[in-house]
């Protein structure tokens, strides 16, 4: 009876070592944060978000300070056209239209022959934009975590 816990532990340990764990380490979602001209985090309601390569228009009901948009992992860049109302100094609503393009490198990463490959999207940049200032790339690699990738000054 005293060997039973050791036997169970050996069985569990060998099961963990028999095949690699297939984890989803890639994502195609870019996390954006909005800032106002004083560099404070601000919120906006998006009446229209159009993304190149996707049909349809997206919108939000709530005011957001951070949001995610997809990139096309089969392309080298994705363009966005947005219409939004943001609240200057948290009270004065301002309507705007803006556009920007995110460029990137997408690589297939193979962890194991038994796991499917995933796309690693890195080297993020914003080569085209209609904002007053170039958006700041904070984290150049997409990850499933909640890390901010790009900050936009409205």
XYZ file of N, CA, C and O in Angstrom:
616
model
N 0.809 -1.191 0.000
C 0.000 0.000 0.000
C 0.859 1.265 0.000
O 0.479 2.264 -0.587
N 2.011 1.227 0.626
C 2.834 2.420 0.694
C 3.489 2.732 -0.648
O 3.974 3.837 -0.868
N 3.540 1.781 -1.590
C 4.112 2.027 -2.910
C 3.089 2.585 -3.898
O 3.449 3.028 -4.978
N 1.828 2.577 -3.534
C 0.772 3.056 -4.424
C 0.945 4.535 -4.789
O 0.874 4.877 -5.973
N 1.194 5.457 -3.848
C 1.382 6.866 -4.235
C 2.591 7.051 -5.162
O 2.541 7.839 -6.099
N 3.666 6.329 -4.934
C 4.845 6.435 -5.791
C 4.520 5.919 -7.180
O 4.885 6.513 -8.198
N 3.791 4.814 -7.264
C 3.401 4.230 -8.545
C 2.528 5.211 -9.338
O 2.729 5.425 -10.533
N 1.561 5.842 -8.676
C 0.681 6.818 -9.329
C 1.500 8.010 -9.823
O 1.299 8.501 -10.935
N 2.439 8.486 -9.026
C 3.284 9.607 -9.411
C 4.128 9.267 -10.628
O 4.273 10.081 -11.542
N 4.681 8.070 -10.692
C 5.479 7.636 -11.839
C 4.614 7.571 -13.091
O 5.027 8.000 -14.172
N 3.406 7.053 -12.977
C 2.483 6.980 -14.121
C 2.164 8.382 -14.623
O 2.205 8.642 -15.834
N 1.843 9.304 -13.735
C 1.515 10.672 -14.139
C 2.711 11.363 -14.788
O 2.569 12.054 -15.784
N 3.888 11.190 -14.230
C 5.090 11.829 -14.785
C 5.405 11.282 -16.171
O 5.780 12.026 -17.071
N 5.264 9.991 -16.366
C 5.557 9.427 -17.685
C 4.526 9.862 -18.713
O 4.846 10.027 -19.891
N 3.292 10.080 -18.311
C 2.264 10.564 -19.242
C 2.580 11.976 -19.706
O 2.351 12.328 -20.857
N 3.148 12.794 -18.840
C 3.493 14.164 -19.209
C 4.665 14.197 -20.178
O 4.801 15.137 -20.947
N 5.515 13.216 -20.143
C 6.704 13.221 -20.983
C 6.521 12.489 -22.303
O 7.381 12.545 -23.160
N 5.396 11.824 -22.500
C 5.232 11.013 -23.702
C 4.970 11.843 -24.952
O 5.435 11.504 -26.016
N 4.230 12.946 -24.856
C 3.945 13.789 -26.014
C 4.048 15.254 -25.597
O 3.761 15.603 -24.461
N 4.432 16.107 -26.525
C 4.516 17.529 -26.169
C 3.121 18.130 -26.003
O 2.151 17.646 -26.589
N 3.045 19.158 -25.180
C 1.793 19.885 -25.031
C 1.668 20.848 -26.199
O 2.572 21.624 -26.475
N 0.565 20.792 -26.896
C 0.314 21.711 -27.986
C -0.394 22.929 -27.405
O -1.525 22.822 -26.931
N 0.274 24.034 -27.395
C -0.298 25.264 -26.862
C -0.528 26.248 -27.991
O 0.188 26.239 -28.985
N -1.520 27.075 -27.814
C -1.772 28.113 -28.804
C -1.014 29.355 -28.367
O -1.449 30.085 -27.479
N 0.134 29.567 -28.976
C 0.981 30.687 -28.595
C 0.797 31.883 -29.516
O 1.294 32.952 -29.239
N 0.108 31.697 -30.617
C -0.051 32.774 -31.586
C -1.428 33.394 -31.542
O -2.386 32.814 -31.054
N -1.521 34.611 -32.046
C -2.791 35.317 -32.188
C -2.659 36.275 -33.358
O -1.550 36.639 -33.753
N -3.779 36.671 -33.913
C -3.744 37.681 -34.964
C -4.436 38.966 -34.497
O -4.811 39.804 -35.295
N -4.590 39.133 -33.186
C -5.250 40.314 -32.638
C -4.244 41.314 -32.094
O -3.385 40.973 -31.283
N -4.375 42.552 -32.550
C -3.530 43.657 -32.087
C -4.304 44.398 -31.008
O -5.463 44.771 -31.207
N -3.665 44.614 -29.870
C -4.283 45.344 -28.759
C -3.894 46.818 -28.873
O -2.706 47.151 -28.866
N -4.910 47.706 -28.984
C -4.684 49.145 -29.125
C -5.155 49.875 -27.871
O -6.163 49.499 -27.266
N -4.425 50.925 -27.494
C -4.833 51.780 -26.363
C -4.968 53.202 -26.902
O -4.128 53.651 -27.679
N -5.994 53.914 -26.452
C -6.248 55.279 -26.892
C -5.762 56.280 -25.853
O -5.956 56.078 -24.650
N -5.142 57.354 -26.344
C -4.679 58.439 -25.471
C -5.143 59.762 -26.063
O -5.322 59.879 -27.262
N -5.292 60.768 -25.192
C -5.647 62.099 -25.693
C -4.388 62.938 -25.867
O -3.266 62.444 -25.694
N -4.556 64.207 -26.214
C -3.402 65.058 -26.501
C -2.534 65.322 -25.279
O -1.371 65.699 -25.407
N -3.080 65.106 -24.060
C -2.284 65.277 -22.845
C -1.586 63.973 -22.441
O -0.965 63.906 -21.406
N -1.760 62.938 -23.266
C -1.182 61.609 -23.058
C -1.928 60.786 -22.009
O -1.462 59.728 -21.603
N -3.083 61.270 -21.580
C -3.909 60.497 -20.648
C -4.711 59.465 -21.443
O -5.076 59.703 -22.595
N -4.979 58.335 -20.813
C -5.811 57.320 -21.456
C -7.208 57.904 -21.637
O -7.754 58.522 -20.723
N -7.776 57.757 -22.827
C -9.106 58.287 -23.121
C -9.978 57.191 -23.700
O -9.488 56.104 -24.006
N -11.245 57.466 -23.848
C -12.194 56.480 -24.365
C -12.847 57.002 -25.633
O -12.950 58.213 -25.837
N -13.310 56.060 -26.456
C -14.019 56.419 -27.684
C -15.105 55.388 -27.950
O -14.988 54.230 -27.565
N -16.159 55.849 -28.614
C -17.211 54.967 -29.117
C -17.008 54.902 -30.622
O -16.936 55.935 -31.290
N -16.889 53.694 -31.150
C -16.620 53.502 -32.572
C -17.929 53.234 -33.306
O -18.581 52.223 -33.086
N -18.307 54.161 -34.198
C -19.522 53.973 -34.995
C -19.240 53.121 -36.220
O -20.150 52.516 -36.779
N -17.970 53.059 -36.636
C -17.617 52.252 -37.798
C -16.136 51.874 -37.749
O -15.281 52.730 -37.546
N -15.870 50.590 -37.918
C -14.499 50.083 -38.053
C -14.493 49.199 -39.294
O -15.194 48.191 -39.341
N -13.739 49.611 -40.306
C -13.611 48.812 -41.528
C -12.172 48.309 -41.607
O -11.231 49.072 -41.419
N -12.041 47.017 -41.926
C -10.731 46.358 -41.936
C -10.507 45.765 -43.319
O -11.359 45.028 -43.824
N -9.351 46.090 -43.927
C -9.066 45.556 -45.260
C -9.037 44.038 -45.221
O -8.536 43.433 -44.280
N -9.625 43.429 -46.246
C -9.659 41.977 -46.320
C -10.858 41.350 -45.637
O -11.097 40.158 -45.778
N -11.608 42.123 -44.855
C -12.797 41.609 -44.184
C -14.026 42.351 -44.704
O -13.970 43.554 -44.938
N -15.105 41.632 -44.866
C -16.341 42.286 -45.286
C -17.097 42.741 -44.055
O -16.948 42.182 -42.967
N -17.884 43.750 -44.219
C -18.699 44.233 -43.117
C -18.050 45.378 -42.374
O -16.882 45.704 -42.562
N -18.856 45.992 -41.525
C -18.421 47.105 -40.696
C -18.695 46.728 -39.249
O -19.729 46.156 -38.927
N -17.782 47.059 -38.388
C -17.903 46.734 -36.971
C -18.104 48.022 -36.186
O -17.674 49.095 -36.612
N -18.728 47.928 -35.033
C -18.952 49.102 -34.201
C -18.977 48.678 -32.737
O -19.018 47.493 -32.419
N -18.950 49.672 -31.854
C -19.035 49.400 -30.420
C -20.172 50.227 -29.828
O -20.463 51.319 -30.311
N -20.800 49.705 -28.803
C -21.852 50.443 -28.095
C -21.247 51.225 -26.933
O -21.710 52.287 -26.584
N -20.219 50.640 -26.329
C -19.610 51.226 -25.139
C -18.376 52.033 -25.511
O -17.726 51.774 -26.521
N -18.030 52.981 -24.664
C -16.791 53.736 -24.825
C -15.630 52.854 -24.364
O -15.679 52.276 -23.282
N -14.626 52.740 -25.206
C -13.488 51.864 -24.924
C -12.186 52.667 -24.863
O -11.987 53.592 -25.644
N -11.305 52.274 -23.970
C -9.957 52.854 -23.945
C -8.950 51.896 -24.573
O -7.898 52.317 -25.036
N -9.266 50.613 -24.562
C -8.438 49.618 -25.251
C -9.368 48.714 -26.058
O -10.515 48.480 -25.665
N -8.874 48.246 -27.207
C -9.653 47.318 -28.012
C -8.706 46.537 -28.900
O -7.537 46.898 -29.067
N -9.222 45.441 -29.452
C -8.418 44.567 -30.297
C -8.976 44.574 -31.712
O -10.204 44.585 -31.891
N -8.089 44.569 -32.690
C -8.469 44.428 -34.092
C -7.604 43.321 -34.705
O -6.456 43.142 -34.322
N -8.160 42.575 -35.650
C -7.373 41.501 -36.265
C -6.476 42.026 -37.379
O -6.765 43.037 -38.017
N -5.363 41.326 -37.598
C -4.545 41.523 -38.788
C -4.702 40.271 -39.644
O -5.066 39.207 -39.144
N -4.442 40.398 -40.921
C -4.506 39.255 -41.827
C -3.166 38.533 -41.775
O -2.172 39.061 -42.271
N -3.088 37.331 -41.194
C -1.803 36.638 -41.066
C -1.226 36.174 -42.405
O -0.061 35.816 -42.474
N -2.021 36.224 -43.467
C -1.534 35.823 -44.791
C -1.012 37.015 -45.588
O -0.546 36.855 -46.713
N -1.085 38.211 -45.035
C -0.620 39.426 -45.717
C 0.538 40.042 -44.930
O 0.900 39.557 -43.859
N 1.098 41.109 -45.462
C 2.194 41.810 -44.783
C 1.722 43.088 -44.111
O 2.484 43.726 -43.396
N 0.471 43.476 -44.374
C -0.093 44.647 -43.724
C -1.616 44.586 -43.761
O -2.195 43.895 -44.594
N -2.245 45.319 -42.848
C -3.695 45.421 -42.777
C -4.028 46.890 -42.560
O -3.392 47.560 -41.745
N -5.041 47.382 -43.290
C -5.452 48.787 -43.182
C -6.800 48.887 -42.480
O -7.644 47.988 -42.589
N -6.992 50.011 -41.797
C -8.194 50.236 -40.999
C -8.727 51.638 -41.277
O -7.952 52.588 -41.377
N -10.048 51.749 -41.377
C -10.740 53.034 -41.442
C -11.701 53.060 -40.269
O -12.526 52.153 -40.117
N -11.591 54.092 -39.437
C -12.423 54.142 -38.232
C -13.154 55.475 -38.151
O -12.622 56.516 -38.523
N -14.391 55.427 -37.689
C -15.178 56.609 -37.364
C -15.529 56.473 -35.894
O -16.010 55.421 -35.464
N -15.285 57.533 -35.143
C -15.437 57.423 -33.698
C -15.781 58.759 -33.074
O -15.568 59.821 -33.674
N -16.307 58.679 -31.869
C -16.522 59.849 -31.033
C -15.687 59.636 -29.788
O -15.825 58.630 -29.107
N -14.780 60.581 -29.538
C -14.005 60.467 -28.306
C -14.315 61.667 -27.435
O -14.860 62.668 -27.889
N -13.998 61.534 -26.180
C -14.390 62.530 -25.202
C -13.159 63.303 -24.745
O -12.408 62.856 -23.887
N -12.954 64.456 -25.369
C -11.808 65.305 -25.063
C -11.905 65.789 -23.622
O -12.935 66.309 -23.199
N -10.846 65.598 -22.885
C -10.794 65.945 -21.458
C -11.981 65.346 -20.700
O -12.530 65.948 -19.795
N -12.377 64.138 -21.125
C -13.433 63.348 -20.487
C -14.826 63.964 -20.536
O -15.721 63.492 -19.864
N -15.041 65.040 -21.298
C -16.390 65.594 -21.298
C -16.863 66.086 -22.660
O -18.031 65.971 -22.976
N -15.996 66.651 -23.472
C -16.421 67.245 -24.734
C -16.347 66.196 -25.843
O -15.262 65.757 -26.221
N -17.506 65.768 -26.392
C -17.454 64.751 -27.450
C -16.968 65.343 -28.772
O -17.371 66.435 -29.169
N -16.066 64.630 -29.434
C -15.545 65.045 -30.732
C -15.645 63.872 -31.693
O -15.178 62.779 -31.377
N -16.255 64.116 -32.864
C -16.370 63.074 -33.876
C -15.216 63.198 -34.851
O -14.853 64.302 -35.260
N -14.663 62.041 -35.217
C -13.523 62.023 -36.141
C -13.578 60.798 -37.028
O -14.189 59.780 -36.696
N -12.866 60.902 -38.157
C -12.597 59.775 -39.045
C -11.090 59.684 -39.176
O -10.420 60.713 -39.356
N -10.567 58.498 -39.087
C -9.126 58.295 -39.210
C -8.864 56.989 -39.937
O -9.737 56.126 -40.031
N -7.645 56.860 -40.410
C -7.229 55.601 -41.022
C -5.779 55.339 -40.639
O -5.030 56.265 -40.317
N -5.429 54.072 -40.640
C -4.041 53.697 -40.365
C -3.794 52.310 -40.926
O -4.714 51.547 -41.198
N -2.527 52.012 -41.128
C -2.102 50.711 -41.641
C -1.072 50.142 -40.692
O -0.157 50.847 -40.255
N -1.236 48.869 -40.367
C -0.258 48.163 -39.538
C 0.482 47.189 -40.438
O -0.138 46.387 -41.144
N 1.805 47.274 -40.443
C 2.625 46.310 -41.187
C 3.273 45.359 -40.185
O 3.441 45.693 -39.010
N 3.671 44.163 -40.669
C 4.176 43.125 -39.769
C 4.814 42.011 -40.577
O 4.682 41.933 -41.800
N 5.480 41.124 -39.867
C 6.037 39.897 -40.429
C 5.297 38.732 -39.790
O 5.123 38.707 -38.575
N 4.864 37.786 -40.617
C 4.173 36.595 -40.094
C 5.006 35.364 -40.433
O 5.374 35.151 -41.582
N 5.330 34.575 -39.422
C 6.131 33.355 -39.600
C 5.365 32.156 -39.072
O 4.711 32.238 -38.030
N 5.475 31.026 -39.766
C 4.952 29.774 -39.236
C 5.962 29.210 -38.241
O 7.136 29.084 -38.570
N 5.510 28.891 -37.045
C 6.366 28.327 -36.007
C 5.902 26.897 -35.747
O 4.723 26.658 -35.501
N 6.842 25.975 -35.787
C 6.536 24.566 -35.525
C 7.160 24.195 -34.182
O 8.375 24.254 -34.021
N 6.319 23.833 -33.231
C 6.780 23.446 -31.900
C 7.168 21.974 -31.898
O 8.165 21.584 -31.315
N 6.365 21.163 -32.581
C 6.574 19.728 -32.624
C 5.892 19.185 -33.871
O 4.947 19.790 -34.382
N 6.342 18.042 -34.339
C 5.706 17.434 -35.505
C 4.304 16.939 -35.182
O 3.509 16.721 -36.087
N 3.985 16.782 -33.904
C 2.644 16.326 -33.526
C 1.693 17.489 -33.251
O 0.512 17.269 -33.046
N 2.212 18.712 -33.235
C 1.377 19.889 -33.001
C 1.262 20.688 -34.292
O 2.223 20.758 -35.059
N 0.122 21.315 -34.521
C 0.011 22.151 -35.716
C 0.859 23.415 -35.573
O 1.069 23.896 -34.456
N 1.358 23.956 -36.670
C 2.127 25.200 -36.578
C 1.212 26.368 -36.210
O 0.005 26.308 -36.392
N 1.807 27.413 -35.681
C 1.045 28.628 -35.414
C 1.776 29.799 -36.056
O 2.961 29.714 -36.375
N 1.057 30.895 -36.272
C 1.634 32.098 -36.869
C 2.162 32.999 -35.752
O 1.434 33.342 -34.829
N 3.421 33.368 -35.865
C 4.004 34.372 -34.983
C 4.034 35.672 -35.771
O 4.674 35.746 -36.823
N 3.332 36.664 -35.280
C 3.273 37.962 -35.954
C 4.107 38.936 -35.145
O 3.845 39.173 -33.962
N 5.137 39.472 -35.805
C 6.085 40.344 -35.110
C 6.488 41.511 -36.008
O 5.977 41.662 -37.112
N 7.411 42.311 -35.531
C 7.902 43.490 -36.242
C 6.781 44.450 -36.613
O 6.736 44.986 -37.721
N 5.863 44.672 -35.677
C 4.753 45.594 -35.929
C 5.266 47.006 -36.176
O 6.217 47.458 -35.531
N 4.609 47.684 -37.104
C 4.899 49.088 -37.382
C 3.620 49.737 -37.897
O 2.692 49.038 -38.314
N 3.569 51.051 -37.855
C 2.427 51.796 -38.384
C 2.973 52.767 -39.429
O 3.248 53.930 -39.127
N 3.169 52.300 -40.686
C 3.785 53.148 -41.709
C 2.871 54.238 -42.255
O 3.350 55.258 -42.739
N 1.554 54.051 -42.179
C 0.600 55.040 -42.690
C -0.442 55.333 -41.620
O -0.958 54.408 -40.988
N -0.755 56.630 -41.446
C -1.737 57.023 -40.430
C -2.241 58.425 -40.734
O -1.549 59.215 -41.384
N -3.453 58.720 -40.285
C -4.010 60.066 -40.458
C -4.161 60.798 -39.125
O -4.738 61.874 -39.083
N -3.650 60.230 -38.058
C -3.667 60.903 -36.759
C -2.635 62.026 -36.767
O -1.752 62.074 -37.623
N -2.711 62.921 -35.793
C -1.740 64.023 -35.714
C -0.324 63.513 -35.465
O 0.640 64.102 -35.942
N -0.215 62.460 -34.687
C 1.090 61.874 -34.377
C 1.109 60.415 -34.784
O 0.068 59.750 -34.775
N 2.310 59.928 -35.085
C 2.443 58.513 -35.417
C 2.119 57.678 -34.180
O 2.630 57.949 -33.088
N 1.265 56.660 -34.329
C 0.989 55.775 -33.194
C 2.273 55.128 -32.677
O 3.179 54.802 -33.447
N 2.346 54.965 -31.385
C 3.531 54.417 -30.722
C 3.408 52.904 -30.619
O 2.446 52.400 -30.028
N 4.373 52.195 -31.190
C 4.402 50.736 -31.074
C 5.082 50.406 -29.748
O 6.266 50.679 -29.565
N 4.318 49.829 -28.835
C 4.806 49.524 -27.490
C 5.364 48.107 -27.430
O 6.382 47.865 -26.796
N 4.685 47.187 -28.084
C 5.096 45.784 -28.088
C 5.015 45.307 -29.526
O 3.939 45.250 -30.107
N 6.140 44.950 -30.131
C 6.208 44.648 -31.559
C 5.793 43.228 -31.928
O 5.740 42.888 -33.090
N 5.484 42.390 -30.953
C 5.089 41.005 -31.226
C 3.717 40.742 -30.620
O 3.478 41.067 -29.461
N 2.825 40.130 -31.407
C 1.498 39.793 -30.895
C 1.594 38.566 -30.000
O 2.322 37.629 -30.305
N 0.837 38.600 -28.905
C 0.794 37.451 -28.001
C -0.612 37.338 -27.443
O -1.354 38.321 -27.413
N -0.989 36.129 -26.998
C -2.337 35.957 -26.437
C -2.553 36.703 -25.117
O -3.673 36.790 -24.646
N -1.492 37.237 -24.532
C -1.647 37.980 -23.274
C -2.372 39.295 -23.552
O -2.631 39.652 -24.690
N -2.656 40.022 -22.536
C -3.367 41.295 -22.680
C -2.402 42.468 -22.867
O -2.733 43.603 -22.535
N -1.221 42.225 -23.398
C -0.229 43.280 -23.583
C -0.682 44.275 -24.651
O -1.220 43.888 -25.686
N -0.459 45.552 -24.393
C -0.766 46.601 -25.359
C 0.303 46.555 -26.454
O 1.493 46.488 -26.168
N -0.133 46.607 -27.704
C 0.806 46.623 -28.817
C 1.039 48.021 -29.358
O 2.177 48.389 -29.652
N -0.037 48.805 -29.494
C 0.065 50.123 -30.117
C -0.771 51.121 -29.321
O -1.903 50.827 -28.939
N -0.199 52.314 -29.117
C -0.942 53.413 -28.480
C -1.206 54.480 -29.524
O -0.297 54.885 -30.251
N -2.450 54.934 -29.583
C -2.873 55.927 -30.563
C -3.291 57.193 -29.835
O -4.123 57.148 -28.923
N -2.729 58.343 -30.237
C -3.164 59.636 -29.698
C -4.255 60.174 -30.608
O -4.035 60.355 -31.800
N -5.428 60.403 -30.027
C -6.562 60.922 -30.816
C -6.511 62.428 -30.935
O -5.881 63.117 -30.231
